Tab-separated table of C-alpha atoms and ligand atoms in Angstrom:
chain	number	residue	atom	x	y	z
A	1	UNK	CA	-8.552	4.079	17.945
A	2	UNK	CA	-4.990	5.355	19.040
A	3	UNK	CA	-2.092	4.988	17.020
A	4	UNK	CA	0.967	6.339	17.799
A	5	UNK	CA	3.525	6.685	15.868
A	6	UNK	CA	6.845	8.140	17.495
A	7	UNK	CA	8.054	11.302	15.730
A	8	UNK	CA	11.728	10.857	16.509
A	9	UNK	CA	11.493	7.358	13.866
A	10	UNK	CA	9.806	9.628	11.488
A	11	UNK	CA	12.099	12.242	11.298
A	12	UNK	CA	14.922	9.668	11.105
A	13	UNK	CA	13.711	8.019	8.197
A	14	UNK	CA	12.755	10.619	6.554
A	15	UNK	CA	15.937	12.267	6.852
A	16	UNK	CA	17.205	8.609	5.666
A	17	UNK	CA	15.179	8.840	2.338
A	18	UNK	CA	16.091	12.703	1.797
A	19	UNK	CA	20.065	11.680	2.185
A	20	UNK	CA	19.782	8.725	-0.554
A	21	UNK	CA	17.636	10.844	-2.832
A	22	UNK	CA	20.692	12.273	-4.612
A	23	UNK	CA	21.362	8.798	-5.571
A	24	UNK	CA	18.955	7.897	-7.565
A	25	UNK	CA	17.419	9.431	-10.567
A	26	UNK	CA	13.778	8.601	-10.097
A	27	UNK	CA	11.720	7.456	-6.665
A	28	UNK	CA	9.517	3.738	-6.693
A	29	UNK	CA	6.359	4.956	-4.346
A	30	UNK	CA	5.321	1.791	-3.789
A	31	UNK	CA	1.755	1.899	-2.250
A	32	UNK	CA	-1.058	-0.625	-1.568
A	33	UNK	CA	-3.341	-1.320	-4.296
A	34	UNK	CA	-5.961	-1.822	-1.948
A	35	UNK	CA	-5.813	1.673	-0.349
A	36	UNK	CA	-3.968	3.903	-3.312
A	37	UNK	CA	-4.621	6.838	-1.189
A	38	UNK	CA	-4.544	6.010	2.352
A	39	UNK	CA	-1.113	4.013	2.347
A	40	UNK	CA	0.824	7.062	1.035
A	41	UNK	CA	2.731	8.902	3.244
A	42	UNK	CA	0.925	12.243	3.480
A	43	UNK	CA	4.329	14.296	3.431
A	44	UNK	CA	5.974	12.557	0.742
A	45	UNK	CA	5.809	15.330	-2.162
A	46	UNK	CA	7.476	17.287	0.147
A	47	UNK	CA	9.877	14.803	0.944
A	48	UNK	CA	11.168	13.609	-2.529
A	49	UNK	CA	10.363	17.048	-3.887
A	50	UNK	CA	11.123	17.835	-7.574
A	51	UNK	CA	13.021	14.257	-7.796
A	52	UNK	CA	10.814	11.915	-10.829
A	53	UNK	CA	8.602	9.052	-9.255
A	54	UNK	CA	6.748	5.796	-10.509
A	55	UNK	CA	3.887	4.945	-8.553
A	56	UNK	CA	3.642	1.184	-7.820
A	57	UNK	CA	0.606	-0.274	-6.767
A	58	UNK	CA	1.347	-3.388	-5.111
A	59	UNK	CA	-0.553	-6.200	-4.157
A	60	UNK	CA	-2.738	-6.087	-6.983
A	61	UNK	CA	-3.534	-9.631	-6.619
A	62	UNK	CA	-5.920	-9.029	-3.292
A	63	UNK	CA	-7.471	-6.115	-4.914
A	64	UNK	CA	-10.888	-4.833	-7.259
A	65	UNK	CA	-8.995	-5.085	-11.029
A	66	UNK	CA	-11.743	-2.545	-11.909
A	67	UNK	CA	-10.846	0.037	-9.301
A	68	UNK	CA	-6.979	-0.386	-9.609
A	69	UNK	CA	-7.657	0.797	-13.624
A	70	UNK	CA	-9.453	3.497	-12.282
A	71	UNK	CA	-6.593	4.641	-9.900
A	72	UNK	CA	-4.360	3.954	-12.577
A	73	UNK	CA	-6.027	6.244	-14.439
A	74	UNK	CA	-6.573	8.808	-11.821
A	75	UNK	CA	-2.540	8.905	-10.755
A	76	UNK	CA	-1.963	9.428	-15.012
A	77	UNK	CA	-4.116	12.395	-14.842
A	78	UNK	CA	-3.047	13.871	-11.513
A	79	UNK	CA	0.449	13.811	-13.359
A	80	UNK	CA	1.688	10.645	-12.246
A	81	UNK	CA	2.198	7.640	-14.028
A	82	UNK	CA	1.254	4.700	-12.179
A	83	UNK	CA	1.811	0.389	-11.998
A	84	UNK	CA	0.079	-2.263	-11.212
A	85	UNK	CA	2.135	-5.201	-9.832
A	86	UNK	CA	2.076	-8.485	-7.874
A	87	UNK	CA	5.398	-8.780	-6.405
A	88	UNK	CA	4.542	-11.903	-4.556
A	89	UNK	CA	4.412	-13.587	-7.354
A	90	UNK	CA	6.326	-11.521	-9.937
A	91	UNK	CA	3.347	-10.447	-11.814
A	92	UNK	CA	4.078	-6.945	-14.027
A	93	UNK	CA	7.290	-6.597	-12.850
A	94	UNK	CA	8.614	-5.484	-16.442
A	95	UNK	CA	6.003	-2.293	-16.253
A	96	UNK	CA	8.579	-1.267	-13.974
A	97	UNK	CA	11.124	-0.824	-15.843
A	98	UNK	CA	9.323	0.125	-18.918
A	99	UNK	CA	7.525	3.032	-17.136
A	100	UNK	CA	10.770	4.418	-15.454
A	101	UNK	CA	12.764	4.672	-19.049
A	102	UNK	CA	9.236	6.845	-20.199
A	103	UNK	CA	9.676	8.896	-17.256
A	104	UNK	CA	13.602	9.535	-17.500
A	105	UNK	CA	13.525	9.343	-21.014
A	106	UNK	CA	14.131	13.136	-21.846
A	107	UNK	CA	16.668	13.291	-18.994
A	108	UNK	CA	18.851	10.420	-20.642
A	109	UNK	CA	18.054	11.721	-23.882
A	110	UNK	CA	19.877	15.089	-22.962
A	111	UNK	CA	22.454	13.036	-21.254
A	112	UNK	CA	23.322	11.373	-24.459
A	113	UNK	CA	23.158	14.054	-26.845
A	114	UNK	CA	26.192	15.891	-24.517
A	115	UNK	CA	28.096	12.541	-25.078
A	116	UNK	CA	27.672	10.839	-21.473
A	117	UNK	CA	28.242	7.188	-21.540
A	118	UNK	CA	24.735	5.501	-21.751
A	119	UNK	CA	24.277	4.163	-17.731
A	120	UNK	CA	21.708	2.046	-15.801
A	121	UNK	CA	18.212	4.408	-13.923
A	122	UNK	CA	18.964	4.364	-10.810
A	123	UNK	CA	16.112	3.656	-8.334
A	124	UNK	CA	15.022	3.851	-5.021
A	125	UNK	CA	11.660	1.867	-3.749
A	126	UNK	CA	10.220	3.947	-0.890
A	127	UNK	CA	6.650	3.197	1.187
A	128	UNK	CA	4.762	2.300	4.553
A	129	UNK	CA	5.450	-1.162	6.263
A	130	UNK	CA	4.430	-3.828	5.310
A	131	UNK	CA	3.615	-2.663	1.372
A	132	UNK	CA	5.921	-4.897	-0.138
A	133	UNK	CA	9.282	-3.468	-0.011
A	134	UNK	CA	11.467	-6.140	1.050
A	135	UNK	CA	9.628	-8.655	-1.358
A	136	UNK	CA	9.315	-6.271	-4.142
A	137	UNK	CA	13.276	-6.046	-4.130
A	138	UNK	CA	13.653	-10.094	-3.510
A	139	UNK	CA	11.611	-10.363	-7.177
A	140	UNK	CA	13.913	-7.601	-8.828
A	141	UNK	CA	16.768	-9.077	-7.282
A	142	UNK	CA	17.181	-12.365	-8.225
A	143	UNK	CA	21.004	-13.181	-7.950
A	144	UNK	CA	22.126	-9.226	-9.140
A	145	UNK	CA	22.890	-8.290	-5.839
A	146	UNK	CA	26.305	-6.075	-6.243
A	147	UNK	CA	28.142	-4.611	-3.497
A	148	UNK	CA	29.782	-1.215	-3.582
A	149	UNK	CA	31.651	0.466	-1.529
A	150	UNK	CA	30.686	3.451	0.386
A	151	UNK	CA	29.299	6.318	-1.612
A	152	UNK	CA	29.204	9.655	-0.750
A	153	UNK	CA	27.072	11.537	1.704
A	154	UNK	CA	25.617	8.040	2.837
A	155	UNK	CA	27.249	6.571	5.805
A	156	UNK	CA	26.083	3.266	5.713
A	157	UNK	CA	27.926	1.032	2.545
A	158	UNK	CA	24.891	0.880	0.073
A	159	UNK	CA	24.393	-1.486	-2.165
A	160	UNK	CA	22.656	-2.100	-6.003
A	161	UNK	CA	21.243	-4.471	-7.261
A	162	UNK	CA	20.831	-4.826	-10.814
A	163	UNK	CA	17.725	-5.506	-12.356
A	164	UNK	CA	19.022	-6.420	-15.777
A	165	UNK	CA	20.950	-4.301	-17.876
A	166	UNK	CA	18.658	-0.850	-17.662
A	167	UNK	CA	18.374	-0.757	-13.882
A	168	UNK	CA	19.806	-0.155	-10.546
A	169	UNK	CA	17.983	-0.391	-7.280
A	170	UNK	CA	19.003	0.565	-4.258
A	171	UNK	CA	19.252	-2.661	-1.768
A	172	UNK	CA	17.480	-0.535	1.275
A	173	UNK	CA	13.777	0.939	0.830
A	174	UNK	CA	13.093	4.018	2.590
A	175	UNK	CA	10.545	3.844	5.113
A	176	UNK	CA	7.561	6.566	5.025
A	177	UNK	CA	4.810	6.172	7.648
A	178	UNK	CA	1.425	6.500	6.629
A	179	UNK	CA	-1.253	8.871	7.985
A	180	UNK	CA	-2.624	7.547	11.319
A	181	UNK	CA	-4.167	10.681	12.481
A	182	UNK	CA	-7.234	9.850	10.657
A	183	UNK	CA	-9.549	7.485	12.129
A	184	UNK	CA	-10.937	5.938	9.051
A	185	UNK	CA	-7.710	5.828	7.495
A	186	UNK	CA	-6.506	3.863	10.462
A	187	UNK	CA	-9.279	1.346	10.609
A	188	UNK	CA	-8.105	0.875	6.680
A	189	UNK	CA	-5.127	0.421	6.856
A	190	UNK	CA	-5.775	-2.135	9.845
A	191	UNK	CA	-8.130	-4.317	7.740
A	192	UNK	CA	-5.069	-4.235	4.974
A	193	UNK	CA	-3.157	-5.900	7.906
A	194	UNK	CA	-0.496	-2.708	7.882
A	195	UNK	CA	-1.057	-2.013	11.022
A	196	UNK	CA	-0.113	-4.513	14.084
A	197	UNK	CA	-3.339	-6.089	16.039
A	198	UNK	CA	-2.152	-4.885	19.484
A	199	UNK	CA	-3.110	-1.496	18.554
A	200	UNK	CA	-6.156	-1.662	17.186
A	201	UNK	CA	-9.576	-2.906	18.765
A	202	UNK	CA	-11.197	-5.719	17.145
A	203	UNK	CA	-14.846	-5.013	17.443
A	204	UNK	CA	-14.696	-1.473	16.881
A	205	UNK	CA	-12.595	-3.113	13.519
A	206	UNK	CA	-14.744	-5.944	12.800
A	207	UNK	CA	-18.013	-3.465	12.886
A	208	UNK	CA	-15.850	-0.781	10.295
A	209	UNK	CA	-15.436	-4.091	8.053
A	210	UNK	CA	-18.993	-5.066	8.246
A	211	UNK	CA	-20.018	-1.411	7.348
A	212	UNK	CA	-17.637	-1.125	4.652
A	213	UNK	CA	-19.132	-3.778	3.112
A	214	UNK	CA	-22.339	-3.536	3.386
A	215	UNK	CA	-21.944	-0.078	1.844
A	216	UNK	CA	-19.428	-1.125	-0.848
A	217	UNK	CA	-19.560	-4.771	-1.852
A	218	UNK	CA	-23.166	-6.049	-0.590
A	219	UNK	CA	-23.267	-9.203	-1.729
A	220	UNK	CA	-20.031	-10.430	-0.136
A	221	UNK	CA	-21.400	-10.955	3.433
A	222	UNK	CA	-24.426	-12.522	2.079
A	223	UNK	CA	-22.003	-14.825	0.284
A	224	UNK	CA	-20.076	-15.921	3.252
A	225	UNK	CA	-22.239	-15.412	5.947
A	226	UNK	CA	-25.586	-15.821	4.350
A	227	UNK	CA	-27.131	-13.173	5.365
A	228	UNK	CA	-26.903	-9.557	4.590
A	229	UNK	CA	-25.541	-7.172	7.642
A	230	UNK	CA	-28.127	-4.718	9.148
A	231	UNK	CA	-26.702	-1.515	10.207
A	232	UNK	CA	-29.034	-1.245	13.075
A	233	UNK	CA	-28.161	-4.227	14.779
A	234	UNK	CA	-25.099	-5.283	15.175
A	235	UNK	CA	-25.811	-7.998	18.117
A	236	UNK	CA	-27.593	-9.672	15.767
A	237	UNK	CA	-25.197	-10.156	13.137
A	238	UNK	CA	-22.421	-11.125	15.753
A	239	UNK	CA	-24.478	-13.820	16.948
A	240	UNK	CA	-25.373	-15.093	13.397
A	241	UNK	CA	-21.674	-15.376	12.530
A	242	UNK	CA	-20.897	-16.342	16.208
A	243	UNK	CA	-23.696	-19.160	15.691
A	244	UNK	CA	-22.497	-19.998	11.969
A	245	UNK	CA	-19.374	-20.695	12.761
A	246	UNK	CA	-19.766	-21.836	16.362
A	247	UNK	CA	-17.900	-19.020	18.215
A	248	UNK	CA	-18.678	-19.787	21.855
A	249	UNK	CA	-17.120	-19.077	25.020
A	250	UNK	CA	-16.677	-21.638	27.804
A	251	UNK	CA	-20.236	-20.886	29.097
A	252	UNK	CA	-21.550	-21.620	25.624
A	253	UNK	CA	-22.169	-17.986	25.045
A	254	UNK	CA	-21.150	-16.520	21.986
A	255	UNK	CA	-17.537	-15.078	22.526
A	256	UNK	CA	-17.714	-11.563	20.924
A	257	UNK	CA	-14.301	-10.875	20.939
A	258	UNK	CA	-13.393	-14.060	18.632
A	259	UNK	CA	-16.131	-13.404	16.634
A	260	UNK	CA	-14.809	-10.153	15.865
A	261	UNK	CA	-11.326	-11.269	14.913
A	262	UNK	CA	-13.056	-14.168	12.797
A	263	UNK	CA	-14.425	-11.103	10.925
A	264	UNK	CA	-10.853	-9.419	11.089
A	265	UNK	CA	-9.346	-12.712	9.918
A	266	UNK	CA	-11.888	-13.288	6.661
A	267	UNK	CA	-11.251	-9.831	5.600
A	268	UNK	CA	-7.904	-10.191	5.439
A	269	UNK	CA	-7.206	-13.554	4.270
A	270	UNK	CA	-9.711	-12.421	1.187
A	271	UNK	CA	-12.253	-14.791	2.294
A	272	UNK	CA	-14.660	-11.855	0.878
A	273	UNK	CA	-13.159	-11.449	-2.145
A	274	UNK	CA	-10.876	-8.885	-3.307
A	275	UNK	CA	-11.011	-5.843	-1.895
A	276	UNK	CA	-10.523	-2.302	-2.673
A	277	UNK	CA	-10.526	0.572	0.743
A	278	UNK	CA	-10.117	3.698	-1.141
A	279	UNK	CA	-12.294	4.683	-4.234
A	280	UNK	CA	-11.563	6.817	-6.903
A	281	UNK	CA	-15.225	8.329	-7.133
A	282	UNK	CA	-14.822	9.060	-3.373
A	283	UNK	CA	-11.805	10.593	-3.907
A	284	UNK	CA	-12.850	13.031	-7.146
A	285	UNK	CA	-15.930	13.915	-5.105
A	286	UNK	CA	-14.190	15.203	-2.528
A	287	UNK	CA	-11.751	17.408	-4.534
A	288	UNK	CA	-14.535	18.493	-6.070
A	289	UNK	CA	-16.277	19.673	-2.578
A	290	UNK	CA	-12.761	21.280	-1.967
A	291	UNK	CA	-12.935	23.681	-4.526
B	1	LIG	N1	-0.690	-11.069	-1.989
B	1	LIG	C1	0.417	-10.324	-2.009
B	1	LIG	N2	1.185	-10.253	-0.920
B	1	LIG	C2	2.317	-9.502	-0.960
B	1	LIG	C3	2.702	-8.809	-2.129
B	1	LIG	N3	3.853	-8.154	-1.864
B	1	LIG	C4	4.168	-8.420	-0.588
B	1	LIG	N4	3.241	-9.245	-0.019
B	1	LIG	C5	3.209	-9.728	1.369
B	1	LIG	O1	3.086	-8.601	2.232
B	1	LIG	C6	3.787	-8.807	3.449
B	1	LIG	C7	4.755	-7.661	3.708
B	1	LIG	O2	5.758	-7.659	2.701
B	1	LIG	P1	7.227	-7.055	2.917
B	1	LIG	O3	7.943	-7.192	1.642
B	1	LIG	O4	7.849	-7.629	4.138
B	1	LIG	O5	6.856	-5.511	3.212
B	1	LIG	P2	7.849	-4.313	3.623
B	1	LIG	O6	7.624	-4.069	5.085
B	1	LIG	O7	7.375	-3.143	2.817
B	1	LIG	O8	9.244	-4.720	3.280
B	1	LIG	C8	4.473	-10.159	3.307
B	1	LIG	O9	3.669	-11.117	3.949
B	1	LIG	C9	4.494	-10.386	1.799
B	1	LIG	O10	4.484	-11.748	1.451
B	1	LIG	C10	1.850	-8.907	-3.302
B	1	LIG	O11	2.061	-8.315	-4.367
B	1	LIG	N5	0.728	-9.688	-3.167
B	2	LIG	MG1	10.906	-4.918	4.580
């Protein structure tokens, strides 16, 4: 699979996110609960730097509860704290807020103890496409959007929005890109629907998702599909789901193609189950290899 990416948007919006930075007192990393590690942006510790950061994991609602505790976990003990949310529907939303005041709470401790005038955090949600920005903000929003005039160093007119009386957002996320180099990555973050259809080939998808499975959540396929996947042959299993769910061309052959974005299409739309790409295990394993 080929993604491109074009470097001239990259280094624009990155340069966007480093010129708002001074803004804000603390960064929202908002990444995909269902692929903690492969939606981040792989440059983005360079990017915000020293600058204080919540990790949100969004979309918690299509995702394994018991591995989004366990990246929870593993963010706290790499140093960062991290939040689970449902911004489609609102759900944890006051972790937010909570969890910033921990982190900033020495910072506006010291501010208060030189006299400064107890203020609002200000924040700044940053992440890949598609991760939730736009609704994330819609949630915290509500009717608190506040214009302001032009600030300085920014040349566009930002705007906060108040999320009651402890925060301030900023109205635009910044946009990071994730890290399409990999190939596995890629094929993740295509099953997660981050990444358009155009660019990605079904069948060399579908197959990923029918491997990932099998590997990680057996039972699933045997629960849709009734029947579990064999890793030796996939012909076969494309013509049991092509025959299950009637998948045939004009000839009355089965059409491969839209049995491959049937497969594509279940995935996503959690038909299943919840799903988690990236595990923590995986992950510790590795940086234990590393070493
Ligand atoms: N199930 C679920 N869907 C979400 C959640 N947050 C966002 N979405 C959906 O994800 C898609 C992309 O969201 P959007 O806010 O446009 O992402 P942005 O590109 O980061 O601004 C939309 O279809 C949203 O409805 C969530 O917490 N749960
Ligand atoms: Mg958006």
């Amino acid at each position: 699979m080929t993604i491109q990416w074009f470097p001239g948007h990259m280094a624009k919006a990155r340069r966007e996110v480093t010129e708002k930075l001074k803004l804000v007192d603390i960064i929202f990393e908002l990444i995909d609960a269902r692929l903690p590690l492969s939606s981040r942006n792989p440059m983005i510790d360079e990017v915000i730097n020293q600058k204080p950061r919540l990790l949100i994991l969004n979309k918690s609602d299509m995702a394994d509860e018991h591995e989004t505790r366990k990246w929870v976990e593993y963010f706290a003990q790499h140093g960062h704290k991290a939040v689970a949310i449902n911004s489609l529907e609102g759900k944890g939303l006051q972790l937010v807020t909570k969890a910033a005041q921990e982190i900033l709470k020495e910072k506006f401790d010291r501010m208060k103890s030189r006299g400064m005038k107890p203020r609002a955090i200000r924040a700044m949600i940053v992440g890949i496409p598609n991760v939730g920005k736009s609704t994330l903000i819609n949630r915290l929003a509500k009717k608190n959007i506040a214009k302001t005039g032009n600030m300085p160093g920014v040349t566009k007119a930002q705007q906060w929005i108040k999320v009651g009386k402890e925060l301030e957002l900023l109205d635009t996320p910044g946009i990071l890109w994730p890290k399409f180099e990999d190939q596995e990555v890629g094929y993740k973050l295509a099953l997660t629907g981050a990444i358009k259809d155009t660019i990605t080939n079904m069948e060399d998808l579908a197959v990923y998702g029918l491997r990932f499975l099998s590997t990680h959540y057996p039972t699933r396929m045997e629960e849709r599909y009734g029947f579990q996947f064999m890793h030796d042959d996939l012909v076969e299993t494309f013509d049991h789901i092509g025959k299950l769910r009637r998948v045939f061309g004009a000839g009355g052959e089965i059409d491969y193609d839209q049995v491959a974005q049937l497969i594509v299409r279940d995935i996503r739309g959690l038909l299943l189950g919840k799903l988690t790409f990236d595990f923590v295990d995986e992950q510790l394993e590795k940086e234990a290899t590393q070493q």
